[in-house]
Structure formats: C-alpha cells, structure tokens
Amino acid sequence: MNGIHDLGGLHGFGKVEVEQDEPVFHERWEGRVFGMCLTFGGRRGPNVDAARHRSERLDPVSYFQNGYFGRWLATFEMMLKEEDVLAEGELEDYMNGAAVQKVADGDAPPPQRRPLRGIDAVREVDHPPRYGEGQAIITRNHQPAGHTRLPAYARCRRGVIKKVHPAMVFADTIAHEQGENPQYVYSVEFDGAELWGDTAEPGTVLRLDLFESYLEAA
Amino acid sequence: MKTIHEHGTPEISLRVEALESLLEERGLINPVAVDRVIQHFEQDVGPLNGAKAVARAWIDPDFKSRLLQDAAAAISELGITVGDNVQVIENTPKEHNVVVCSLCSCYPWSVLGLPPTWYKSPAYRARVVREPRKVLAEMGVDLADDVTIRVWDSSAEIRYMILPQRPAGSESLSEEELIPLIMRDAMIGVANVTLPDKG
C-alpha cells in the first residue's frame, strides 16, 4: 500500500530526537493500551500482518498525531469495530455515561488466538528456492493497494541475494485472509547508489528480507 | 516533528481509561492481566538479555560462533526465552551494521525489550536507510570513510540484533563487569561500547 507508513527515504522529518534514560511507557495510558492489545479476550483480528495493515490504513494525521502507542490505540479500536465488539460511537456514548450492554451468559468470548509472529511464520514447502546465494535479482514494480512488505524505495532495484531464509507465510495475502501461500524469503543486499542515486552516501549498503514473488532474476 | 503529541493528549488518557473499563465490564479485558504485561515489559524483559549474550560472545569464541549461527538456540543457553526469529550481526573494524524497520517498528522484543521512542520516530525510519553515516554521526558514532555501513531494514519476520565490537582496553574485565557496559543502543547499531571514564 502506498501509504504514509512507508517512510524509508522520505525527506523533511528533521533530526532524530534521542531521550536519555527514557521509561518503557511515558504515560500510564501507553502501558494500558499495550497491555490490552496483548491480553484482549476476544478474537484479535486474523494475524499480525492484518494488524500491521490496520496501522497502514490510518489516515496520515492519525498515523502521526499520538506517536507509536497512539497507533496501537487507533488500530485496537479499529479491530474492535471490525470484530463487531464496538459499534461506531459506542465508546463515546460510554464516556458520556451510557450503560454497557453486558455479554449474555453462555456467550463467552471465543478462545484467544495468539497473533502470528516470528518463528511461527516459518513453513515447510515441497519445492526448492528459485534463487540462490550470490544471484543478482531485480525487484518487481510491486505496488498493491493492500498490505506488502516491499518498501517503495526498493522497487525496480538491482540487488544480490546474500542469504536464503526458510519459507514463511506471505504477508501480502495473509494480511487479507487470502491464505498463507508460504514463500522463501531472501536477504537481499542493495548498494546505496542503486537506491538513492547520486545522493547516496559512499560506502553504504542496505539489506532487506524480501519474499520470492517480489523478485525477478536480473 | 515537534508539533505532534509523541505521548498523547490529556483526552487520550480518559479515552483509554473508558475503553478499559468498558471492555472489563464486557468480560473481554482483565486489568490484572494488563498489569502483568506492563510489569513484564518494564521489569523482566529488556536490553539486559541482549547484553548477557554479547558479553558471553566476547569471552567465549565458541559461544560467539553459535550466536552468529543460530541466535535463538545460543541465547537460550543463557536461560533467556527467545520468542523472536533473531539473527545476530557482528560489527567489525571495517563493517558497521545498524538496524531499522522503515515500514513499522519491528524490533527484537525478547532480547532488547520494547524499542525506544527514537527508533519508532518518523525521522529515524525515514533517514537511516538513506543517510546512515550522517544519522550515526548525529547520534555520536563517527565512522571513518573506509568503514562500510550496512543498514538492516527489518522487512520480514527476522529480527536483528548487533554484536558490537569489544572496546579496546577491556581485556581484563570479567563477563559480569562487561555486561553493564553494553547498552541497548550499541545492540541496535547506533552506539559503540565504551569503557567508563577513569577518574
């Protein structure tokens, strides 16, 4: 998705502000939101890629305005609406003193589904990887309206495969509940100049972990 | 980007309080479980886990090769549970590595805890892929022109941690003495490990 989340290489964001000895959570609400997201008793949406895609679907102002945990809150509320836990305006009504409709007895929340992440993404597939270490590739001009993990700055760029990772569930389809479609993932190295042209800093290279279908032989 | 509310507005606190209480009344949130998660990430998980692995790698070459080969297995030897698909990358005098997630804020939680605010900031995510040398210099790491910088943009489910260079002059230090010198930022690649000033 060509969204504001795809920040790599954008200009205009200024200096990286570093806070010394910062706490894990700066405000109480940040910890509460984080904890609620990890312990919510109902279905938490399909998987972690769907969760990432919710944050991509925030409008650009909402994406930035309350920082990282603001995105967690906004996407948690989005998930609650998509899973029919909260109706539009219901939280606002509750804040204004409306009574809560209790869950009826025997209508307990469904068992928790652990969000898919990390090692859980690896799958066995019955075919060998299409590309090997040392092979030159070019990335496809892949820009779907939905979720993808190919950043815009790395489209149509030449790189070299440095490592073949195991096959993993394909982010682009699983985020939309269109199946796992596991694919090999490759650690691809790009020269700074290939990505940034004559503005590249000398002596810099970049590594991305890319799904097989993002790539073509160069 | 100083006009944004990096840590929220007063209204947001009220909203979150209401949301938690509504979901608790529905039986979908248990505040005690929320407390436990907060406590876990404030107290139990943090960069100390990564620092222990780095210190061990510096004093034990066999552990180091296992750490670079299969980080999760090696780190679990130290009694640390690794929930991420972690890969450890070694910094050398000629190659400096630094980690980012330009698309969101992926980070190796189980070895470094939750990421600092700067790691999640638009400035870092936008800039370190394009001008790592300048960003590193601003953050206090000046690298010679002949040092290659490799930026690892965490675009899939592999999470990266950097094995920093052991500081010169630390040869006589024990593993326990090394651990407190190894700060989080060095394991992201935006700092070097240094010895404390004598005096």
Tab-separated table of C-alpha atoms in Angstrom:
chain	number	residue	atom	x	y	z
A	1	MET	CA	0.000	0.000	0.000
A	2	ASN	CA	1.378	3.406	-0.957
A	3	GLY	CA	0.795	4.941	2.463
A	4	ILE	CA	2.497	7.320	4.862
A	5	HIS	CA	3.795	4.350	6.903
A	6	ASP	CA	6.276	3.646	4.079
A	7	LEU	CA	8.746	6.196	5.400
A	8	GLY	CA	12.092	4.922	4.102
A	9	GLY	CA	13.993	7.690	2.320
A	10	LEU	CA	11.434	10.483	2.804
A	11	HIS	CA	12.807	13.956	3.439
A	12	GLY	CA	11.634	16.579	5.888
A	13	PHE	CA	11.399	14.791	9.250
A	14	GLY	CA	14.328	16.604	10.855
A	15	LYS	CA	16.767	15.374	13.453
A	16	VAL	CA	16.398	12.079	15.316
A	17	GLU	CA	15.494	13.222	18.835
A	18	VAL	CA	17.040	10.960	21.468
A	19	GLU	CA	15.768	10.982	25.045
A	20	GLN	CA	18.279	9.756	27.629
A	21	ASP	CA	17.122	7.065	30.084
A	22	GLU	CA	13.569	7.066	28.824
A	23	PRO	CA	10.968	4.875	30.543
A	24	VAL	CA	9.336	1.923	28.743
A	25	PHE	CA	5.986	3.752	28.939
A	26	HIS	CA	5.940	7.544	29.276
A	27	GLU	CA	2.289	7.819	30.244
A	28	ARG	CA	0.011	5.401	32.057
A	29	TRP	CA	-2.299	5.111	29.026
A	30	GLU	CA	0.527	3.807	26.831
A	31	GLY	CA	1.061	0.783	29.044
A	32	ARG	CA	-2.698	0.182	29.386
A	33	VAL	CA	-3.168	0.203	25.592
A	34	PHE	CA	-0.192	-2.083	25.040
A	35	GLY	CA	-1.366	-4.483	27.760
A	36	MET	CA	-4.946	-4.521	26.451
A	37	CYS	CA	-3.756	-5.327	22.927
A	38	LEU	CA	-1.743	-8.297	24.202
A	39	THR	CA	-4.388	-9.706	26.551
A	40	PHE	CA	-7.694	-8.921	24.826
A	41	GLY	CA	-10.005	-11.870	25.437
A	42	GLY	CA	-11.838	-11.898	22.114
A	43	ARG	CA	-10.589	-12.547	18.621
A	44	ARG	CA	-7.788	-10.057	17.958
A	45	GLY	CA	-8.178	-9.938	14.216
A	46	PRO	CA	-6.714	-12.566	11.900
A	47	ASN	CA	-2.959	-12.178	12.468
A	48	VAL	CA	-0.053	-9.782	12.955
A	49	ASP	CA	0.091	-8.810	9.276
A	50	ALA	CA	-3.561	-7.785	9.373
A	51	ALA	CA	-2.696	-5.756	12.473
A	52	ARG	CA	0.165	-4.029	10.643
A	53	HIS	CA	-2.151	-3.299	7.753
A	54	ARG	CA	-4.640	-1.629	10.110
A	55	SER	CA	-1.946	0.862	11.053
A	56	GLU	CA	-1.227	1.441	7.349
A	57	ARG	CA	-4.905	2.256	6.823
A	58	LEU	CA	-4.895	5.078	9.389
A	59	ASP	CA	-5.153	8.488	7.767
A	60	PRO	CA	-1.798	10.327	7.771
A	61	VAL	CA	-2.754	12.690	10.610
A	62	SER	CA	-3.917	9.851	12.877
A	63	TYR	CA	-0.801	7.875	11.965
A	64	PHE	CA	1.467	10.511	13.486
A	65	GLN	CA	-0.502	12.529	15.985
A	66	ASN	CA	-0.166	10.461	19.147
A	67	GLY	CA	3.056	8.606	18.462
A	68	TYR	CA	3.655	4.859	18.462
A	69	PHE	CA	1.168	3.911	21.192
A	70	GLY	CA	-1.368	6.273	19.645
A	71	ARG	CA	-1.198	3.985	16.592
A	72	TRP	CA	-1.703	0.960	18.855
A	73	LEU	CA	-4.808	2.597	20.329
A	74	ALA	CA	-6.247	3.676	16.981
A	75	THR	CA	-5.718	0.240	15.443
A	76	PHE	CA	-7.049	-1.544	18.555
A	77	GLU	CA	-10.257	0.468	18.263
A	78	MET	CA	-10.364	-0.284	14.523
A	79	MET	CA	-10.015	-4.013	15.285
A	80	LEU	CA	-12.790	-3.870	17.915
A	81	LYS	CA	-15.110	-2.371	15.309
A	82	GLU	CA	-14.119	-4.872	12.617
A	83	GLU	CA	-14.679	-7.769	15.037
A	84	ASP	CA	-18.096	-6.272	15.992
A	85	VAL	CA	-17.104	-5.735	19.614
A	86	LEU	CA	-17.656	-1.982	19.497
A	87	ALA	CA	-20.182	-0.111	17.390
A	88	GLU	CA	-19.366	3.267	15.885
A	89	GLY	CA	-19.770	5.919	18.599
A	90	GLU	CA	-20.262	3.353	21.376
A	91	LEU	CA	-17.111	4.301	23.285
A	92	GLU	CA	-18.097	7.969	23.088
A	93	ASP	CA	-21.580	7.114	24.438
A	94	TYR	CA	-20.000	5.153	27.256
A	95	MET	CA	-17.751	8.101	28.105
A	96	ASN	CA	-20.911	10.208	28.285
A	97	GLY	CA	-22.458	7.840	30.840
A	98	ALA	CA	-24.366	5.281	28.777
A	99	ALA	CA	-24.735	1.806	30.264
A	100	VAL	CA	-22.787	-1.075	28.802
A	101	GLN	CA	-24.559	-3.952	27.164
A	102	LYS	CA	-23.232	-6.968	29.019
A	103	VAL	CA	-22.249	-10.132	27.235
A	104	ALA	CA	-25.047	-12.647	27.846
A	105	ASP	CA	-24.280	-15.723	29.964
A	106	GLY	CA	-23.086	-18.601	27.847
A	107	ASP	CA	-21.944	-16.153	25.201
A	108	ALA	CA	-18.402	-16.095	26.469
A	109	PRO	CA	-15.700	-14.585	24.296
A	110	PRO	CA	-14.073	-17.047	21.874
A	111	PRO	CA	-10.738	-18.538	22.912
A	112	GLN	CA	-7.724	-16.317	22.350
A	113	ARG	CA	-5.820	-16.705	19.143
A	114	ARG	CA	-2.176	-15.949	19.506
A	115	PRO	CA	-1.086	-13.433	16.917
A	116	LEU	CA	1.175	-14.946	14.333
A	117	ARG	CA	4.715	-13.712	14.640
A	118	GLY	CA	8.385	-14.582	14.476
A	119	ILE	CA	9.251	-18.234	14.380
A	120	ASP	CA	5.562	-19.094	13.893
A	121	ALA	CA	5.754	-17.675	10.359
A	122	VAL	CA	8.117	-20.421	9.081
A	123	ARG	CA	6.568	-23.160	6.900
A	124	GLU	CA	7.843	-26.276	5.125
A	125	VAL	CA	7.331	-26.168	1.358
A	126	ASP	CA	7.862	-29.009	-1.126
A	127	HIS	CA	9.953	-27.128	-3.693
A	128	PRO	CA	13.446	-25.637	-3.627
A	129	PRO	CA	14.097	-21.879	-3.553
A	130	ARG	CA	14.078	-20.279	-7.003
A	131	TYR	CA	17.167	-18.161	-6.296
A	132	GLY	CA	20.494	-18.898	-4.637
A	133	GLU	CA	23.171	-17.037	-2.734
A	134	GLY	CA	25.180	-14.681	-4.890
A	135	GLN	CA	22.496	-14.417	-7.557
A	136	ALA	CA	21.637	-10.996	-8.991
A	137	ILE	CA	17.963	-10.023	-8.846
A	138	ILE	CA	15.797	-7.069	-9.648
A	139	THR	CA	12.768	-6.222	-7.538
A	140	ARG	CA	9.400	-6.007	-9.240
A	141	ASN	CA	7.351	-2.840	-9.596
A	142	HIS	CA	5.033	-4.274	-6.955
A	143	GLN	CA	2.614	-1.722	-5.507
A	144	PRO	CA	-0.651	-3.341	-4.414
A	145	ALA	CA	-3.377	-1.304	-2.724
A	146	GLY	CA	-3.239	-3.780	0.188
A	147	HIS	CA	-0.507	-4.902	2.567
A	148	THR	CA	3.016	-5.535	1.324
A	149	ARG	CA	6.496	-5.662	2.829
A	150	LEU	CA	8.364	-4.351	-0.194
A	151	PRO	CA	9.150	-0.703	0.652
A	152	ALA	CA	8.641	1.822	-2.148
A	153	TYR	CA	12.315	2.791	-2.139
A	154	ALA	CA	13.297	-0.763	-3.089
A	155	ARG	CA	11.026	-1.253	-6.112
A	156	CYS	CA	12.682	-1.888	-9.509
A	157	ARG	CA	16.120	-2.027	-7.896
A	158	ARG	CA	19.015	-4.367	-8.554
A	159	GLY	CA	20.458	-6.327	-5.673
A	160	VAL	CA	22.279	-9.541	-4.802
A	161	ILE	CA	20.976	-12.423	-2.718
A	162	LYS	CA	23.151	-12.898	0.354
A	163	LYS	CA	21.141	-15.491	2.246
A	164	VAL	CA	18.171	-17.772	1.629
A	165	HIS	CA	15.840	-17.884	4.638
A	166	PRO	CA	13.226	-20.630	5.141
A	167	ALA	CA	9.820	-20.241	3.523
A	168	MET	CA	7.432	-18.074	5.536
A	169	VAL	CA	3.771	-17.171	5.319
A	170	PHE	CA	3.260	-14.490	2.680
A	171	ALA	CA	2.458	-11.163	4.335
A	172	ASP	CA	0.638	-9.749	1.297
A	173	THR	CA	-2.064	-12.455	1.305
A	174	ILE	CA	-2.307	-13.484	4.949
A	175	ALA	CA	-2.985	-9.882	5.968
A	176	HIS	CA	-6.179	-10.076	3.906
A	177	GLU	CA	-7.132	-13.630	4.969
A	178	GLN	CA	-6.317	-14.890	1.477
A	179	GLY	CA	-4.207	-17.816	2.629
A	180	GLU	CA	-0.703	-18.438	3.909
A	181	ASN	CA	0.909	-19.036	0.480
A	182	PRO	CA	4.335	-19.606	2.052
A	183	GLN	CA	7.317	-18.350	0.040
A	184	TYR	CA	11.055	-18.352	0.522
A	185	VAL	CA	12.406	-15.125	1.970
A	186	TYR	CA	15.754	-13.769	0.777
A	187	SER	CA	18.200	-11.393	2.432
A	188	VAL	CA	18.961	-9.090	-0.495
A	189	GLU	CA	21.768	-6.534	-0.467
A	190	PHE	CA	21.475	-3.255	-2.378
A	191	ASP	CA	24.147	-0.656	-2.972
A	192	GLY	CA	23.348	2.767	-1.564
A	193	ALA	CA	23.807	4.290	-5.032
A	194	GLU	CA	21.301	1.835	-6.554
A	195	LEU	CA	18.644	3.054	-4.114
A	196	TRP	CA	19.466	6.731	-3.720
A	197	GLY	CA	21.282	7.659	-6.921
A	198	ASP	CA	23.843	10.413	-6.676
A	199	THR	CA	22.547	11.468	-3.246
A	200	ALA	CA	23.726	8.165	-1.724
A	201	GLU	CA	26.440	8.268	0.918
A	202	PRO	CA	29.575	6.456	-0.265
A	203	GLY	CA	30.285	3.092	1.306
A	204	THR	CA	26.736	2.293	2.403
A	205	VAL	CA	24.714	-0.815	1.611
A	206	LEU	CA	21.250	-1.920	2.625
A	207	ARG	CA	19.738	-5.308	3.425
A	208	LEU	CA	16.074	-6.205	3.074
A	209	ASP	CA	14.296	-9.510	3.718
A	210	LEU	CA	12.118	-9.988	0.639
A	211	PHE	CA	9.560	-12.590	-0.404
A	212	GLU	CA	10.337	-14.583	-3.550
A	213	SER	CA	7.469	-13.122	-5.560
A	214	TYR	CA	8.857	-9.597	-5.080
A	215	LEU	CA	11.912	-10.653	-7.131
A	216	GLU	CA	12.899	-11.455	-10.712
A	217	ALA	CA	16.242	-12.753	-11.979
A	218	ALA	CA	18.369	-9.842	-13.191
B	1	MET	CA	8.202	16.776	14.024
B	2	LYS	CA	7.815	18.542	17.350
B	3	THR	CA	4.202	19.594	16.810
B	4	ILE	CA	2.899	16.037	17.158
B	5	HIS	CA	1.959	14.628	20.557
B	6	GLU	CA	4.578	11.923	20.814
B	7	HIS	CA	2.991	10.712	24.064
B	8	GLY	CA	-0.620	11.739	23.588
B	9	THR	CA	-3.053	14.395	24.734
B	10	PRO	CA	-4.955	14.592	28.076
B	11	GLU	CA	-8.085	13.420	26.244
B	12	ILE	CA	-6.392	10.214	25.237
B	13	SER	CA	-5.869	9.159	28.875
B	14	LEU	CA	-9.588	9.498	29.540
B	15	ARG	CA	-10.424	7.610	26.372
B	16	VAL	CA	-8.142	4.686	27.263
B	17	GLU	CA	-9.489	4.557	30.811
B	18	ALA	CA	-13.044	4.385	29.450
B	19	LEU	CA	-12.122	1.757	26.886
B	20	GLU	CA	-10.525	-0.482	29.501
B	21	SER	CA	-13.458	-0.159	31.852
B	22	LEU	CA	-15.979	-0.845	29.065
B	23	LEU	CA	-14.099	-3.951	27.922
B	24	GLU	CA	-13.723	-5.119	31.522
B	25	GLU	CA	-17.498	-4.851	32.034
B	26	ARG	CA	-17.896	-6.957	28.891
B	27	GLY	CA	-15.531	-9.561	30.299
B	28	LEU	CA	-13.013	-9.038	27.491
B	29	ILE	CA	-10.226	-7.376	29.478
B	30	ASN	CA	-8.832	-8.342	32.852
B	31	PRO	CA	-6.966	-5.336	34.321
B	32	VAL	CA	-4.761	-7.668	36.370
B	33	ALA	CA	-3.561	-9.327	33.168
B	34	VAL	CA	-2.878	-5.878	31.706
B	35	ASP	CA	-0.857	-5.008	34.842
B	36	ARG	CA	1.131	-8.192	34.365
B	37	VAL	CA	2.046	-7.362	30.765
B	38	ILE	CA	3.173	-3.874	31.782
B	39	GLN	CA	5.253	-5.267	34.620
B	40	HIS	CA	6.771	-7.898	32.334
B	41	PHE	CA	7.961	-5.314	29.822
B	42	GLU	CA	9.008	-2.778	32.469
B	43	GLN	CA	10.906	-5.201	34.662
B	44	ASP	CA	11.543	-8.638	33.181
B	45	VAL	CA	12.359	-8.101	29.508
B	46	GLY	CA	14.906	-5.558	28.403
B	47	PRO	CA	18.293	-4.982	26.833
B	48	LEU	CA	19.961	-6.836	29.709
B	49	ASN	CA	19.062	-10.064	27.885
B	50	GLY	CA	20.960	-8.965	24.791
B	51	ALA	CA	23.835	-7.611	26.879
B	52	LYS	CA	24.330	-11.010	28.528
B	53	ALA	CA	24.611	-12.648	25.111
B	54	VAL	CA	27.094	-10.031	23.887
B	55	ALA	CA	29.314	-10.327	26.970
B	56	ARG	CA	29.357	-14.123	26.676
B	57	ALA	CA	30.240	-13.868	22.973
B	58	TRP	CA	33.169	-11.580	23.781
B	59	ILE	CA	34.717	-14.001	26.257
B	60	ASP	CA	33.771	-17.313	24.622
B	61	PRO	CA	34.571	-17.699	20.889
B	62	ASP	CA	32.612	-20.955	20.616
B	63	PHE	CA	29.512	-19.274	22.030
B	64	LYS	CA	30.070	-16.404	19.608
B	65	SER	CA	30.053	-18.690	16.590
B	66	ARG	CA	26.894	-20.390	17.860
B	67	LEU	CA	25.313	-16.973	18.454
B	68	LEU	CA	26.038	-15.857	14.894
B	69	GLN	CA	24.837	-19.199	13.504
B	70	ASP	CA	21.624	-19.736	15.485
B	71	ALA	CA	20.982	-16.863	17.864
B	72	ALA	CA	17.797	-18.224	19.446
B	73	ALA	CA	19.454	-21.516	20.414
B	74	ALA	CA	22.621	-19.822	21.709
B	75	ILE	CA	20.745	-17.207	23.753
B	76	SER	CA	18.505	-19.857	25.280
B	77	GLU	CA	21.675	-21.444	26.713
B	78	LEU	CA	21.744	-18.379	28.990
B	79	GLY	CA	18.281	-19.192	30.318
B	80	ILE	CA	16.620	-16.487	28.226
B	81	THR	CA	13.439	-17.324	26.315
B	82	VAL	CA	13.676	-16.068	22.746
B	83	GLY	CA	10.283	-15.535	21.152
B	84	ASP	CA	11.562	-13.884	18.003
B	85	ASN	CA	13.325	-15.249	14.944
B	86	VAL	CA	16.526	-13.416	15.910
B	87	GLN	CA	19.658	-13.072	13.852
B	88	VAL	CA	22.812	-11.549	15.351
B	89	ILE	CA	25.113	-9.481	13.108
B	90	GLU	CA	28.710	-8.736	14.056
B	91	ASN	CA	30.295	-5.297	13.830
B	92	THR	CA	33.950	-5.283	12.806
B	93	PRO	CA	36.578	-2.544	12.343
B	94	LYS	CA	35.678	-2.427	8.617
B	95	GLU	CA	31.899	-3.041	8.713
B	96	HIS	CA	29.343	-1.271	10.860
B	97	ASN	CA	25.774	-2.595	10.994
B	98	VAL	CA	22.648	-0.753	12.087
B	99	VAL	CA	19.009	-1.888	12.379
B	100	VAL	CA	15.729	-0.181	11.443
B	101	CYS	CA	12.169	-1.035	10.442
B	102	SER	CA	11.166	1.599	7.899
B	103	LEU	CA	7.651	0.172	7.351
B	104	CYS	CA	6.552	-0.088	11.003
B	105	SER	CA	8.714	-0.575	14.090
B	106	CYS	CA	9.752	-4.254	14.147
B	107	TYR	CA	12.301	-4.900	16.880
B	108	PRO	CA	13.688	-7.961	18.726
B	109	TRP	CA	11.489	-7.600	21.837
B	110	SER	CA	12.637	-10.787	23.550
B	111	VAL	CA	16.310	-9.779	23.604
B	112	LEU	CA	16.094	-5.963	23.778
B	113	GLY	CA	12.659	-5.236	25.298
B	114	LEU	CA	10.409	-2.607	23.731
B	115	PRO	CA	12.058	-0.132	21.350
B	116	PRO	CA	12.982	3.410	22.419
B	117	THR	CA	10.927	6.316	21.086
B	118	TRP	CA	13.607	7.462	18.642
B	119	TYR	CA	13.655	4.017	16.972
B	120	LYS	CA	9.910	4.381	16.257
B	121	SER	CA	10.192	8.017	15.154
B	122	PRO	CA	9.499	9.040	11.547
B	123	ALA	CA	12.871	10.811	11.429
B	124	TYR	CA	14.863	7.651	12.178
B	125	ARG	CA	12.734	5.386	9.971
B	126	ALA	CA	12.934	7.815	7.029
B	127	ARG	CA	16.565	8.833	7.303
B	128	VAL	CA	18.732	5.937	8.438
B	129	VAL	CA	18.100	3.977	5.228
B	130	ARG	CA	19.164	6.946	3.072
B	131	GLU	CA	21.893	8.659	5.093
B	132	PRO	CA	23.094	6.262	7.787
B	133	ARG	CA	26.527	7.883	8.063
B	134	LYS	CA	25.007	11.251	8.863
B	135	VAL	CA	22.414	9.833	11.280
B	136	LEU	CA	25.069	7.798	13.094
B	137	ALA	CA	27.342	10.847	13.366
B	138	GLU	CA	24.452	12.872	14.827
B	139	MET	CA	23.872	10.084	17.347
B	140	GLY	CA	27.544	10.058	18.331
B	141	VAL	CA	29.095	7.373	16.113
B	142	ASP	CA	31.698	8.869	13.771
B	143	LEU	CA	32.909	6.280	11.292
B	144	ALA	CA	35.936	6.582	9.017
B	145	ASP	CA	35.192	6.811	5.291
B	146	ASP	CA	36.614	3.345	4.683
B	147	VAL	CA	34.143	1.686	7.072
B	148	THR	CA	31.224	0.175	5.163
B	149	ILE	CA	27.836	0.796	6.748
B	150	ARG	CA	25.201	-1.884	6.295
B	151	VAL	CA	21.617	-0.955	7.197
B	152	TRP	CA	19.279	-3.849	8.035
B	153	ASP	CA	15.683	-2.868	7.270
B	154	SER	CA	13.518	-5.457	9.083
B	155	SER	CA	11.004	-6.088	6.310
B	156	ALA	CA	10.024	-9.704	7.151
B	157	GLU	CA	9.803	-11.834	10.319
B	158	ILE	CA	13.536	-11.907	11.047
B	159	ARG	CA	14.625	-9.627	13.895
B	160	TYR	CA	18.143	-8.250	14.061
B	161	MET	CA	20.474	-7.583	16.959
B	162	ILE	CA	24.001	-6.231	16.581
B	163	LEU	CA	27.039	-7.770	18.257
B	164	PRO	CA	29.111	-4.631	18.918
B	165	GLN	CA	32.907	-4.542	18.928
B	166	ARG	CA	34.523	-5.216	22.272
B	167	PRO	CA	36.169	-1.989	23.436
B	168	ALA	CA	39.964	-1.849	23.447
B	169	GLY	CA	41.302	-1.998	26.978
B	170	SER	CA	38.522	-4.279	28.260
B	171	GLU	CA	40.616	-7.460	28.020
B	172	SER	CA	40.971	-7.838	31.777
B	173	LEU	CA	37.262	-7.368	32.508
B	174	SER	CA	35.117	-10.352	33.500
B	175	GLU	CA	31.778	-11.251	31.924
B	176	GLU	CA	29.956	-9.685	34.902
B	177	GLU	CA	31.972	-6.487	34.543
B	178	LEU	CA	31.333	-6.298	30.802
B	179	ILE	CA	27.539	-6.707	30.953
B	180	PRO	CA	26.730	-3.242	32.399
B	181	LEU	CA	28.870	-1.556	29.715
B	182	ILE	CA	26.736	-2.991	26.890
B	183	MET	CA	23.934	-0.508	26.303
B	184	ARG	CA	20.825	-1.053	24.196
B	185	ASP	CA	21.840	1.451	21.517
B	186	ALA	CA	25.025	-0.491	20.766
B	187	MET	CA	22.909	-3.583	20.049
B	188	ILE	CA	20.787	-1.567	17.582
B	189	GLY	CA	23.982	-0.253	16.000
B	190	VAL	CA	23.694	3.470	16.814
B	191	ALA	CA	26.367	3.466	19.532
B	192	ASN	CA	29.693	1.846	20.293
B	193	VAL	CA	30.506	0.205	23.601
B	194	THR	CA	32.973	2.309	25.544
B	195	LEU	CA	34.821	1.943	28.830
B	196	PRO	CA	33.755	4.272	31.620
B	197	ASP	CA	35.960	7.356	32.026
B	198	LYS	CA	38.590	6.767	34.649
B	199	GLY	CA	38.849	9.451	37.250
